[in-house]
Coordinates of C-alpha atoms in Angstrom, one line a residue:
Chain A
M1 CA -70.8 171.8 -18.4
S2 CA -67.5 171.3 -16.4
K3 CA -64.2 173.0 -18.2
L4 CA -61.5 170.3 -18.3
L5 CA -57.7 171.8 -19.1
I6 CA -55.3 169.6 -20.9
V7 CA -51.7 169.8 -20.9
G8 CA -49.2 167.9 -22.6
T9 CA -47.6 167.9 -25.9
V10 CA -48.6 168.3 -29.5
A11 CA -46.5 166.6 -31.7
F12 CA -45.9 164.8 -35.3
D13 CA -45.3 161.1 -35.1
A14 CA -43.0 158.4 -37.0
I15 CA -44.2 154.6 -35.6
E16 CA -42.9 151.6 -36.6
T17 CA -44.6 148.8 -35.0
P18 CA -44.5 144.7 -37.0
F19 CA -47.1 145.5 -39.3
G20 CA -46.3 148.9 -41.3
K21 CA -44.5 152.3 -40.3
T22 CA -45.8 156.1 -40.7
D23 CA -44.2 158.7 -42.0
K24 CA -44.6 161.8 -39.9
I25 CA -48.3 162.1 -38.8
L26 CA -50.3 163.3 -35.8
G27 CA -49.2 162.3 -32.0
G28 CA -48.6 164.3 -28.7
A29 CA -50.7 163.9 -25.5
A30 CA -52.9 167.1 -25.3
T31 CA -53.4 165.2 -28.7
Y32 CA -55.0 161.9 -27.3
I33 CA -56.2 163.1 -24.5
G34 CA -58.0 166.0 -25.9
L35 CA -59.8 163.4 -28.7
S36 CA -60.8 160.7 -26.3
A37 CA -61.7 163.1 -23.7
S38 CA -64.3 165.3 -26.2
H39 CA -66.1 161.7 -26.1
F40 CA -67.9 163.1 -23.4
D41 CA -68.7 165.9 -24.5
T42 CA -67.0 168.3 -22.1
E43 CA -65.9 171.7 -22.4
S44 CA -62.4 171.4 -22.9
A45 CA -58.8 173.0 -23.6
I46 CA -55.5 172.0 -25.1
V47 CA -52.1 174.0 -23.7
S48 CA -49.7 173.8 -25.9
I49 CA -46.6 174.1 -28.5
I50 CA -46.5 173.9 -32.3
G51 CA -44.2 174.5 -35.1
D52 CA -45.6 176.9 -38.2
D53 CA -44.9 173.6 -40.0
F54 CA -48.2 172.1 -37.5
P55 CA -51.0 171.4 -40.6
Q56 CA -53.7 173.3 -40.3
E57 CA -56.5 170.1 -40.6
Y58 CA -54.6 169.0 -37.4
L59 CA -56.1 172.6 -35.4
D60 CA -59.5 172.0 -37.3
L61 CA -59.4 168.4 -35.9
F62 CA -59.5 169.7 -32.5
K63 CA -62.0 172.5 -32.8
K64 CA -64.2 170.0 -34.3
N65 CA -64.2 167.3 -31.9
N66 CA -64.8 170.7 -29.5
I67 CA -61.5 171.4 -28.4
N68 CA -60.1 175.0 -28.0
I69 CA -56.8 175.4 -29.2
E70 CA -55.9 179.8 -27.9
G71 CA -53.8 177.9 -25.5
I72 CA -52.3 176.2 -28.6
E73 CA -49.3 178.7 -29.1
K74 CA -48.0 178.6 -32.7
V75 CA -43.7 179.8 -33.2
E76 CA -43.5 181.3 -36.5
G77 CA -40.4 179.7 -37.5
G78 CA -40.3 177.3 -35.4
K79 CA -40.7 173.4 -35.8
T80 CA -43.2 171.2 -33.7
F81 CA -42.2 168.4 -31.5
F82 CA -41.1 165.3 -33.1
W83 CA -40.3 162.4 -31.6
S84 CA -40.2 158.6 -33.7
G85 CA -40.3 155.5 -32.3
R86 CA -39.9 151.2 -33.2
Y87 CA -42.0 149.2 -31.6
H88 CA -40.6 145.3 -30.1
N89 CA -42.9 142.3 -31.6
D90 CA -44.6 141.8 -29.0
L91 CA -45.5 145.1 -28.8
N92 CA -45.1 145.7 -25.5
S93 CA -41.3 147.9 -25.7
R94 CA -39.7 150.1 -27.4
D95 CA -36.8 152.0 -29.0
T96 CA -37.0 155.7 -29.7
L97 CA -34.9 156.6 -32.3
E98 CA -35.8 160.0 -32.5
T99 CA -36.6 163.2 -29.9
Q100 CA -36.5 166.6 -31.5
L101 CA -37.7 169.2 -28.8
N102 CA -37.5 172.1 -31.3
V103 CA -40.3 174.9 -30.3
L104 CA -40.7 172.6 -27.0
A105 CA -37.1 173.2 -25.4
D106 CA -39.0 177.2 -24.4
F107 CA -42.2 176.4 -23.6
Q108 CA -43.6 179.0 -21.3
P109 CA -47.7 177.7 -20.7
I110 CA -50.2 180.4 -21.1
V111 CA -53.7 178.7 -19.8
P112 CA -56.7 181.3 -21.8
E113 CA -58.1 183.4 -20.0
N114 CA -61.5 181.6 -19.6
Y115 CA -59.8 178.4 -18.7
K116 CA -58.6 179.5 -15.3
D117 CA -61.5 178.7 -13.3
A118 CA -61.5 175.1 -15.0
E119 CA -62.4 172.8 -12.5
F120 CA -60.3 169.7 -14.5
V121 CA -56.7 169.6 -15.3
M122 CA -54.5 167.3 -17.3
L123 CA -51.5 167.7 -16.7
G124 CA -50.0 165.2 -19.4
N125 CA -46.9 164.0 -20.0
L126 CA -44.2 167.1 -19.9
H127 CA -41.3 168.6 -18.1
P128 CA -42.9 168.9 -14.3
L129 CA -42.1 172.9 -14.1
V130 CA -44.4 172.6 -17.5
Q131 CA -46.4 171.1 -15.9
L132 CA -46.5 173.0 -12.6
S133 CA -46.7 176.0 -14.3
V134 CA -49.9 175.7 -15.6
L135 CA -51.5 174.0 -12.7
E136 CA -50.8 177.1 -10.8
Q137 CA -52.6 179.3 -13.6
V138 CA -55.5 177.7 -12.3
K139 CA -57.8 178.7 -9.3
N140 CA -58.9 176.0 -7.0
P141 CA -59.5 172.9 -9.6
K142 CA -62.0 170.6 -8.5
L143 CA -59.4 167.7 -9.9
A144 CA -55.7 168.0 -11.4
V145 CA -54.7 164.8 -12.0
L146 CA -50.9 164.1 -13.1
D147 CA -49.8 161.9 -15.7
T148 CA -45.4 161.0 -16.6
M149 CA -42.9 159.1 -17.2
N150 CA -39.2 157.6 -16.2
F151 CA -37.7 160.4 -18.2
W152 CA -38.1 162.6 -15.4
M153 CA -37.5 160.8 -13.0
D154 CA -34.9 160.1 -14.4
N155 CA -33.9 163.6 -15.0
A156 CA -36.0 165.6 -12.8
L157 CA -36.8 164.2 -10.1
E158 CA -37.1 167.2 -7.2
D159 CA -39.6 169.0 -10.3
L160 CA -41.8 166.0 -10.7
K161 CA -41.9 165.1 -6.9
K162 CA -43.1 169.0 -6.4
V163 CA -46.3 168.1 -9.1
I164 CA -47.1 165.4 -7.3
A165 CA -47.3 166.5 -4.1
K166 CA -49.8 169.1 -5.9
V167 CA -52.8 166.7 -7.8
D168 CA -55.4 164.7 -6.7
V169 CA -54.1 162.0 -8.9
I170 CA -51.6 160.5 -10.8
T171 CA -51.2 158.2 -13.5
I172 CA -48.6 156.3 -13.9
N173 CA -47.0 152.6 -15.5
D174 CA -46.0 150.0 -13.2
E175 CA -42.5 150.4 -13.8
E176 CA -42.8 154.0 -13.3
A177 CA -44.5 152.8 -10.2
R178 CA -41.9 150.8 -9.0
Q179 CA -38.9 153.1 -10.1
L180 CA -40.3 156.4 -8.5
S181 CA -41.8 154.7 -5.6
G182 CA -38.6 151.7 -4.6
E183 CA -41.2 148.9 -4.4
Y184 CA -41.5 145.7 -6.6
S185 CA -44.9 145.2 -5.0
L186 CA -48.1 147.1 -6.4
V187 CA -49.3 147.5 -3.3
K188 CA -46.9 149.3 -1.4
A189 CA -45.6 151.2 -4.3
A190 CA -49.0 152.9 -4.4
R191 CA -49.2 153.6 -0.6
K192 CA -46.1 154.7 -1.1
I193 CA -46.4 157.1 -3.7
A194 CA -49.9 158.4 -2.1
A195 CA -48.0 159.4 0.6
M196 CA -45.8 162.0 -2.1
G197 CA -49.4 163.5 -2.4
P198 CA -51.8 162.2 -4.6
E199 CA -55.2 161.0 -2.6
Y200 CA -55.9 158.5 -5.7
V201 CA -52.8 156.6 -7.5
V202 CA -53.2 155.2 -10.9
I203 CA -51.1 152.1 -11.8
K204 CA -51.4 151.4 -15.7
K205 CA -50.0 147.8 -16.6
G206 CA -50.9 147.9 -20.9
E207 CA -52.5 145.0 -21.7
H208 CA -52.7 143.7 -18.5
G209 CA -55.0 146.8 -16.9
A210 CA -55.1 149.1 -14.8
L211 CA -55.4 149.6 -10.7
L212 CA -56.7 152.1 -9.2
F213 CA -55.8 152.8 -5.4
H214 CA -57.5 155.3 -2.7
K215 CA -56.3 154.6 0.5
E216 CA -56.9 150.8 1.6
E217 CA -59.1 149.8 -1.5
I218 CA -58.2 148.6 -4.9
F219 CA -60.2 148.6 -8.2
F220 CA -58.9 146.9 -11.1
A221 CA -60.1 147.2 -14.8
P222 CA -58.8 145.0 -17.3
A223 CA -57.5 145.6 -20.8
L224 CA -59.6 144.3 -23.4
P225 CA -58.4 140.8 -24.5
L226 CA -57.7 142.5 -28.6
E227 CA -56.9 140.0 -32.2
E228 CA -54.9 142.0 -33.0
V229 CA -53.2 145.2 -31.0
F230 CA -51.8 147.3 -34.5
D231 CA -49.9 150.2 -32.2
P232 CA -50.1 151.1 -29.0
T233 CA -49.2 154.7 -29.5
G234 CA -50.8 157.0 -27.3
A235 CA -52.9 153.9 -25.6
G236 CA -51.8 155.7 -22.1
D237 CA -53.2 159.1 -22.9
T238 CA -56.0 158.0 -24.0
F239 CA -56.5 156.3 -21.7
A240 CA -56.1 159.2 -18.8
G241 CA -58.4 161.4 -21.4
G242 CA -61.5 159.2 -21.3
F243 CA -60.9 159.0 -17.3
I244 CA -60.6 162.7 -16.7
G245 CA -63.0 162.9 -19.7
Y246 CA -65.7 160.9 -18.0
L247 CA -65.3 162.4 -14.3
A248 CA -65.5 166.2 -15.5
K249 CA -68.7 165.1 -17.3
T250 CA -70.8 163.7 -14.8
K251 CA -68.4 165.9 -12.1
D252 CA -68.4 163.1 -9.1
I253 CA -64.6 162.1 -8.3
S254 CA -66.0 160.0 -5.2
F255 CA -63.8 156.8 -5.0
E256 CA -67.3 155.1 -7.0
N257 CA -67.0 157.0 -9.7
M258 CA -63.6 156.2 -10.3
K259 CA -63.9 153.2 -10.8
N260 CA -65.6 154.4 -14.2
A261 CA -63.7 156.4 -15.3
I262 CA -61.1 153.6 -15.1
I263 CA -63.2 151.3 -16.9
Y264 CA -63.8 154.1 -19.7
G265 CA -60.2 155.0 -20.0
S266 CA -59.4 151.1 -20.7
N267 CA -62.9 151.5 -23.1
L268 CA -61.2 154.6 -24.8
A269 CA -58.0 152.7 -24.8
S270 CA -58.6 149.4 -26.2
F271 CA -59.5 151.4 -29.9
C272 CA -56.8 153.8 -29.6
V273 CA -54.4 150.8 -30.3
E274 CA -56.3 149.0 -33.2
K275 CA -55.3 151.7 -35.8
F276 CA -51.9 153.8 -37.0
G277 CA -51.7 156.7 -34.4
T278 CA -55.5 159.1 -33.8
E279 CA -56.5 157.5 -36.9
R280 CA -58.8 155.0 -34.7
M281 CA -60.6 157.8 -32.5
Q282 CA -61.4 160.0 -34.9
D283 CA -63.7 158.1 -37.0
L284 CA -65.1 156.2 -33.4
T285 CA -68.7 156.5 -32.6
K286 CA -70.7 156.8 -28.8
E287 CA -72.3 153.9 -30.3
E288 CA -69.0 152.1 -31.1
V289 CA -67.8 152.9 -27.4
H290 CA -71.0 152.1 -26.3
S291 CA -71.4 148.9 -27.5
R292 CA -67.9 148.4 -25.9
L293 CA -68.8 149.3 -22.4
E294 CA -71.1 145.6 -22.1
E295 CA -68.3 143.8 -23.8
F296 CA -66.5 145.5 -20.3
R297 CA -69.4 143.9 -18.5
K298 CA -69.8 140.9 -19.6
L299 CA -65.6 140.6 -19.2
T300 CA -65.5 141.4 -15.8
Q301 CA -69.2 141.2 -14.5
F302 CA -70.2 137.9 -11.9
K303 CA -72.8 136.8 -9.6
I304 CA -71.6 134.0 -6.9
E305 CA -73.9 133.0 -4.4
V306 CA -72.4 132.1 -1.6
T307 CA -71.8 128.7 -1.6
Chain B
M1 CA -73.3 115.3 -4.5
S2 CA -70.3 114.6 -7.3
K3 CA -68.0 113.2 -6.8
L4 CA -64.6 114.8 -8.0
L5 CA -62.0 112.4 -9.3
I6 CA -57.6 114.3 -8.9
V7 CA -55.4 113.5 -11.2
G8 CA -51.6 114.2 -10.6
T9 CA -48.0 113.9 -9.0
V10 CA -47.8 113.5 -4.7
A11 CA -44.5 115.1 -4.0
F12 CA -41.5 116.3 -2.5
D13 CA -41.0 119.3 -3.3
A14 CA -38.0 121.7 -1.6
I15 CA -38.3 125.7 -2.7
E16 CA -35.9 128.4 -3.1
T17 CA -37.3 132.3 -3.0
P18 CA -35.6 135.6 -1.9
F19 CA -37.2 135.0 1.6
G20 CA -35.9 131.9 2.6
K21 CA -35.6 127.9 1.5
T22 CA -37.3 124.6 2.3
D23 CA -36.3 121.6 3.5
K24 CA -38.6 118.6 1.4
I25 CA -42.3 119.7 2.4
L26 CA -45.4 118.7 0.7
G27 CA -46.1 119.1 -3.0
G28 CA -47.3 117.8 -6.0
A29 CA -50.3 119.2 -8.7
A30 CA -52.7 116.8 -7.1
T31 CA -51.8 118.1 -3.7
Y32 CA -52.6 121.5 -3.6
I33 CA -55.8 120.5 -6.0
G34 CA -57.4 118.2 -3.4
L35 CA -56.5 120.3 -1.0
S36 CA -58.2 123.8 -2.7
A37 CA -60.4 121.5 -4.1
S38 CA -61.6 120.8 -0.6
H39 CA -62.9 123.5 0.3
F40 CA -66.3 122.9 -1.1
D41 CA -66.9 120.6 0.8
T42 CA -67.0 117.6 -2.3
E43 CA -66.4 113.8 -2.2
S44 CA -62.9 113.3 -3.9
A45 CA -60.2 111.0 -4.3
I46 CA -56.1 111.2 -6.0
V47 CA -54.6 109.0 -8.1
S48 CA -51.2 109.2 -7.3
I49 CA -48.2 107.3 -7.1
I50 CA -45.0 107.9 -3.7
G51 CA -43.0 105.5 -2.4
D52 CA -42.4 104.4 1.5
D53 CA -40.7 107.7 2.8
F54 CA -44.2 109.6 2.8
P55 CA -45.0 110.2 6.1
Q56 CA -48.3 109.4 7.0
E57 CA -48.9 112.8 8.6
Y58 CA -49.6 114.0 4.5
L59 CA -51.9 111.0 4.0
D60 CA -53.9 112.0 7.3
L61 CA -53.8 115.9 5.8
F62 CA -55.5 114.3 2.5
K63 CA -57.9 111.6 4.9
K64 CA -58.4 115.0 7.8
N65 CA -59.4 117.0 4.0
N66 CA -61.7 114.6 2.9
I67 CA -59.8 113.1 0.2
N68 CA -60.4 109.4 -1.2
I69 CA -56.3 108.4 -0.9
E70 CA -57.3 104.6 -2.0
G71 CA -56.0 106.0 -5.5
I72 CA -52.5 106.4 -4.4
E73 CA -50.7 103.6 -4.9
K74 CA -47.2 103.0 -2.6
V75 CA -44.6 101.7 -3.4
E76 CA -42.5 99.8 -0.9
G77 CA -38.3 100.5 -1.2
G78 CA -39.5 103.1 -3.3
K79 CA -38.9 107.1 -3.5
T80 CA -41.8 110.0 -3.6
F81 CA -41.7 112.3 -6.9
F82 CA -38.6 115.1 -5.7
W83 CA -38.8 118.6 -7.0
S84 CA -36.7 121.4 -5.8
G85 CA -36.8 124.8 -7.6
R86 CA -35.3 128.5 -7.2
Y87 CA -37.4 131.6 -8.2
H88 CA -35.8 135.0 -9.4
N89 CA -36.2 138.3 -7.1
D90 CA -39.4 138.9 -9.2
L91 CA -41.0 135.4 -8.1
N92 CA -42.6 135.7 -11.5
S93 CA -39.3 133.0 -12.8
R94 CA -38.3 130.5 -11.4
D95 CA -35.2 128.0 -12.0
T96 CA -35.6 123.8 -11.7
L97 CA -32.4 123.1 -9.6
E98 CA -33.3 119.1 -9.5
T99 CA -36.5 116.5 -10.5
Q100 CA -36.3 113.5 -9.7
L101 CA -39.3 111.2 -10.7
N102 CA -38.5 108.3 -8.9
V103 CA -41.4 106.3 -8.5
L104 CA -43.1 108.2 -10.7
A105 CA -41.2 107.0 -13.5
D106 CA -43.7 104.0 -13.9
F107 CA -46.5 104.9 -12.7
Q108 CA -49.7 103.2 -14.1
P109 CA -53.1 104.8 -12.3
I110 CA -56.1 102.7 -11.4
V111 CA -59.4 104.6 -10.7
P112 CA -61.0 103.3 -7.5
E113 CA -63.9 101.3 -8.5
N114 CA -65.7 103.4 -6.2
Y115 CA -64.7 106.6 -9.1
K116 CA -65.4 105.2 -11.7
D117 CA -68.0 107.0 -12.3
A118 CA -66.7 110.7 -10.9
E119 CA -69.1 113.4 -12.6
F120 CA -65.8 115.6 -12.7
V121 CA -62.2 114.6 -13.3
M122 CA -59.1 117.3 -13.3
L123 CA -56.4 115.4 -14.8
G124 CA -53.3 117.3 -12.9
N125 CA -49.9 118.3 -14.7
L126 CA -48.6 114.4 -15.1
H127 CA -47.2 112.5 -18.5
P128 CA -50.6 113.2 -21.3
L129 CA -50.6 109.0 -20.9
V130 CA -51.2 108.9 -17.7
Q131 CA -54.0 111.7 -18.1
L132 CA -55.4 109.9 -20.8
S133 CA -55.0 106.3 -19.3
V134 CA -57.5 108.1 -16.1
L135 CA -59.6 109.7 -18.5
E136 CA -60.9 106.4 -20.2
Q137 CA -61.0 105.0 -16.7
V138 CA -64.0 106.8 -16.2
K139 CA -67.7 106.3 -17.8
N140 CA -68.4 109.3 -19.0
P141 CA -68.0 112.1 -17.0
K142 CA -69.2 115.1 -16.7
L143 CA -66.4 117.2 -17.0
A144 CA -62.9 116.8 -17.1
V145 CA -60.4 119.2 -17.2
L146 CA -56.8 119.1 -17.8
D147 CA -54.2 121.3 -17.3
T148 CA -50.7 120.8 -18.5
M149 CA -47.1 122.0 -19.1
N150 CA -44.2 123.5 -21.4
F151 CA -42.8 120.0 -20.4
W152 CA -45.3 118.1 -22.6
M153 CA -45.3 120.5 -25.7
D154 CA -41.3 119.7 -25.4
N155 CA -41.5 115.9 -24.7
A156 CA -44.4 114.6 -25.7
L157 CA -47.5 116.9 -28.0
E158 CA -48.6 113.8 -29.9
D159 CA -49.9 112.5 -26.8
L160 CA -50.9 115.7 -25.6
K161 CA -52.7 116.6 -28.6
K162 CA -54.7 113.2 -27.5
V163 CA -55.5 114.4 -24.1
I164 CA -56.6 117.7 -24.9
A165 CA -59.0 116.3 -27.6
K166 CA -60.8 114.9 -25.4
V167 CA -61.4 117.3 -22.4
D168 CA -64.0 119.6 -22.3
V169 CA -61.6 123.0 -20.3
I170 CA -58.1 123.3 -20.2
T171 CA -55.9 125.1 -18.3
I172 CA -52.3 126.5 -19.6
N173 CA -50.4 129.8 -18.9
D174 CA -49.8 132.6 -21.5
E175 CA -47.0 131.7 -22.6
E176 CA -47.7 128.1 -23.2
A177 CA -51.1 129.7 -24.8
R178 CA -48.8 131.1 -27.4
Q179 CA -46.4 127.7 -27.4
L180 CA -49.6 125.9 -27.7
S181 CA -51.0 127.6 -30.7
G182 CA -48.2 129.5 -32.8
E183 CA -50.3 132.9 -32.1
Y184 CA -48.6 135.5 -29.2
S185 CA -52.3 137.3 -29.2
L186 CA -54.2 135.0 -26.4
V187 CA -57.3 135.6 -28.1
K188 CA -56.2 134.1 -31.3
A189 CA -55.0 131.6 -29.3
A190 CA -57.1 130.3 -27.4
R191 CA -59.4 129.9 -30.1
K192 CA -56.5 127.3 -31.5
I193 CA -56.5 126.0 -29.0
A194 CA -60.5 125.2 -28.4
A195 CA -60.4 124.3 -32.2
M196 CA -58.1 121.2 -30.4
G197 CA -61.2 120.0 -28.5
P198 CA -61.8 122.1 -25.4
E199 CA -65.0 124.2 -25.1
Y200 CA -63.4 125.9 -22.8
V201 CA -60.0 127.5 -22.4
V202 CA -58.8 129.0 -19.3
I203 CA -55.6 131.0 -19.7
K204 CA -53.4 132.0 -16.7
K205 CA -51.7 134.6 -16.3
G206 CA -49.9 134.7 -12.6
E207 CA -50.0 138.6 -11.1
H208 CA -52.5 139.4 -14.5
G209 CA -55.0 137.2 -13.4
A210 CA -57.0 134.7 -15.7
L211 CA -58.4 134.2 -18.8
L212 CA -61.6 132.1 -19.6
F213 CA -62.6 131.5 -23.3
H214 CA -66.1 130.2 -24.8
K215 CA -66.8 130.5 -28.7
E216 CA -67.0 134.8 -28.8
E217 CA -67.5 134.8 -25.2
I218 CA -64.3 136.0 -22.7
F219 CA -64.3 136.5 -19.4
F220 CA -61.5 137.8 -17.3
A221 CA -60.5 137.3 -13.3
P222 CA -57.4 139.6 -11.8
A223 CA -55.2 138.1 -9.9
L224 CA -56.1 140.3 -6.2
P225 CA -53.5 142.9 -6.1
L226 CA -50.3 141.6 -3.1
E227 CA -48.4 143.3 -0.7
E228 CA -46.0 140.1 -0.5
V229 CA -45.9 137.0 -2.6
F230 CA -44.2 134.8 -0.8
D231 CA -43.7 132.0 -2.4
P232 CA -46.1 131.3 -5.9
T233 CA -45.2 127.5 -6.1
G234 CA -48.5 124.9 -6.2
A235 CA -51.1 128.7 -7.5
G236 CA -51.4 127.6 -10.8
D237 CA -53.0 124.4 -9.4
T238 CA -55.1 125.5 -6.2
F239 CA -56.7 128.0 -9.1
A240 CA -57.7 124.3 -10.3
G241 CA -58.4 123.2 -7.6
G242 CA -60.7 126.0 -6.8
F243 CA -62.3 126.1 -10.3
I244 CA -63.1 122.4 -10.6
G245 CA -63.9 122.0 -6.9
Y246 CA -66.8 125.0 -7.0
L247 CA -68.4 123.4 -10.1
A248 CA -68.7 119.8 -8.9
K249 CA -70.2 121.6 -5.9
T250 CA -72.4 123.7 -8.0
K251 CA -73.1 120.7 -10.1
D252 CA -73.7 123.8 -13.2
I253 CA -71.2 123.6 -16.2
S254 CA -72.8 127.2 -17.1
F255 CA -70.5 130.1 -19.0
E256 CA -72.0 132.0 -16.6
N257 CA -70.9 129.9 -13.9
M258 CA -67.7 128.9 -14.7
K259 CA -66.8 132.5 -14.2
N260 CA -67.9 132.5 -10.7
A261 CA -65.5 129.2 -10.6
I262 CA -62.2 131.5 -12.4
I263 CA -63.1 133.7 -9.4
Y264 CA -63.0 131.0 -7.0
G265 CA -59.8 130.1 -8.1
S266 CA -58.3 132.9 -8.0
N267 CA -59.9 134.0 -4.5
L268 CA -57.5 130.4 -3.3
A269 CA -54.3 130.8 -4.9
S270 CA -54.2 134.3 -3.8
F271 CA -53.9 132.3 -0.5
C272 CA -51.9 129.3 -1.5
V273 CA -48.9 131.9 -2.3
E274 CA -49.0 133.7 1.3
K275 CA -46.2 131.6 2.6
F276 CA -44.1 128.9 1.6
G277 CA -45.8 125.3 0.7
T278 CA -49.4 124.3 1.2
E279 CA -48.6 125.9 4.9
R280 CA -51.6 128.1 4.1
M281 CA -53.9 126.2 2.8
Q282 CA -53.7 124.3 5.8
D283 CA -54.9 126.3 7.8
L284 CA -57.3 128.0 5.9
T285 CA -61.2 129.0 6.7
K286 CA -64.1 128.9 5.4
E287 CA -64.9 132.6 6.6
E288 CA -61.4 134.0 5.1
V289 CA -62.8 132.6 1.9
H290 CA -65.8 133.8 1.6
S291 CA -64.3 137.4 3.1
R292 CA -61.3 137.4 0.5
L293 CA -64.7 136.8 -2.4
E294 CA -65.3 140.5 -0.9
E295 CA -62.3 141.9 -1.5
F296 CA -62.8 140.6 -5.5
R297 CA -66.1 142.0 -5.8
K298 CA -64.6 145.9 -4.4
L299 CA -61.7 144.9 -6.6
T300 CA -64.0 144.4 -9.7
Q301 CA -67.4 145.0 -9.7
F302 CA -68.8 148.4 -11.5
K303 CA -72.3 150.4 -12.1
I304 CA -71.9 152.4 -14.8
E305 CA -74.6 154.3 -15.8
V306 CA -75.0 154.8 -19.5
T307 CA -73.5 158.2 -20.3

């Protein structure tokens, strides 16, 4: 079994959508990535930082999902990273209401000894220098995947470019791909971003699906059309977790298999948005994931006789 | 061979995009539909109206593409319908600069005798009462497809509902589907629109692809990711023409075959946007269409072993 190392936030989120609002609930990029990847029975570990206000039950949830938490540093007297946001009516955009960095402000990540030989590394959204530090602590990973955000393009672009130069895959949303490349066409944007380092570029388009670029090849996975999207928080991280989880499980990092990984990422993300926060990911079963894979097949597979 | 009857505008367009502008060039819904459907060697006819300012060379173009023009009424002393528009920088939206109805204002469509038994009827964008009149002149078609626009929802909703009630398939864009149904979720919107009559609902999302709904089943075709979109004019009509042209050729109106039709519609539309107006559709070869079909396969087809 492959080892998967995940770095990213473990956080409290407070979310408002047109359907309701939550108090502080479990959130954070590493949380969503970990829960999503755990569907593939990988041996995974999270590197992150929390305060002593972080409930033991959440840590138990990670352990229950076979996620190693040795690398989650607990700061006594510190407070866990907190984010709150309000989604607009169409759920396609949101305003950040509050961000409290708290313990994250001085985070120096330490990769557990047992994960320094991890074959798969998922750099979830965090300061690029933290991502870089984690990557440098791992010896020769088979695949490193980077997820990032426009915030780091605005505030730490040079550092971000250093990480981008060192990873195999970058996942990024469409607006961020345009910002990073200066190109409106996603085909051109992906080419420019690939020239910065990553051999594979994944552009996430939310409800409009995701594109995987590799050299001159392109693969596309739609988002599953849903009756109701309840809360989009964590969908991108869940997508990334499904993507790398599937690759870690199958150990096949060919372009053909990455197509499957993109489909699994979309599959898992389609569950994430059905309830608030991590709620749906916590009770998700293997049978549900398999059954939805069939829905993706029906949605996209065709058999044309050339006329 | 099936007969395909097309009603819609035959027009002059003047188009501005960030890449340039045109004088009055050949345009109109029926024009794009006809040129697109002609790739399937159907026996097709256009019902429309033009003024005596309409050049013979355009009529010859229809004839060259095996499109019967008996049903295109020429009004002596009349002027052809004219539309001009300017696209915004992202090419996803446009402003109408001018609309001159001209001969279209009093159009009473007459279906040629030889097409009153057409098996396939494509009602391109026009006043719903004109669409209805054409449909009523055809005896028992195998499949009637309706395309329409928000303009008719705003100005002739009750008439539009009458046509919608009588067709088998409606093609409509995402914003129009939301307007017509009052539902934001496209899954819910499609269900409400299907309840108005059509057994099949196609929702066009432009660069984000197209969805086909039938009862509880959904199929999705992406748009081909392009380096450059030059001029989106006519893409929706070209999509509709490819869709019905393929069905008319194969004579199979099952849901499974409609998936193929959606792919062919997307295929042809991906060429349409590469040049101004109908330019690309005029020089398009069968080999190019087949080769792009392979691109659609690579873009969407996957083979997952269930893990």
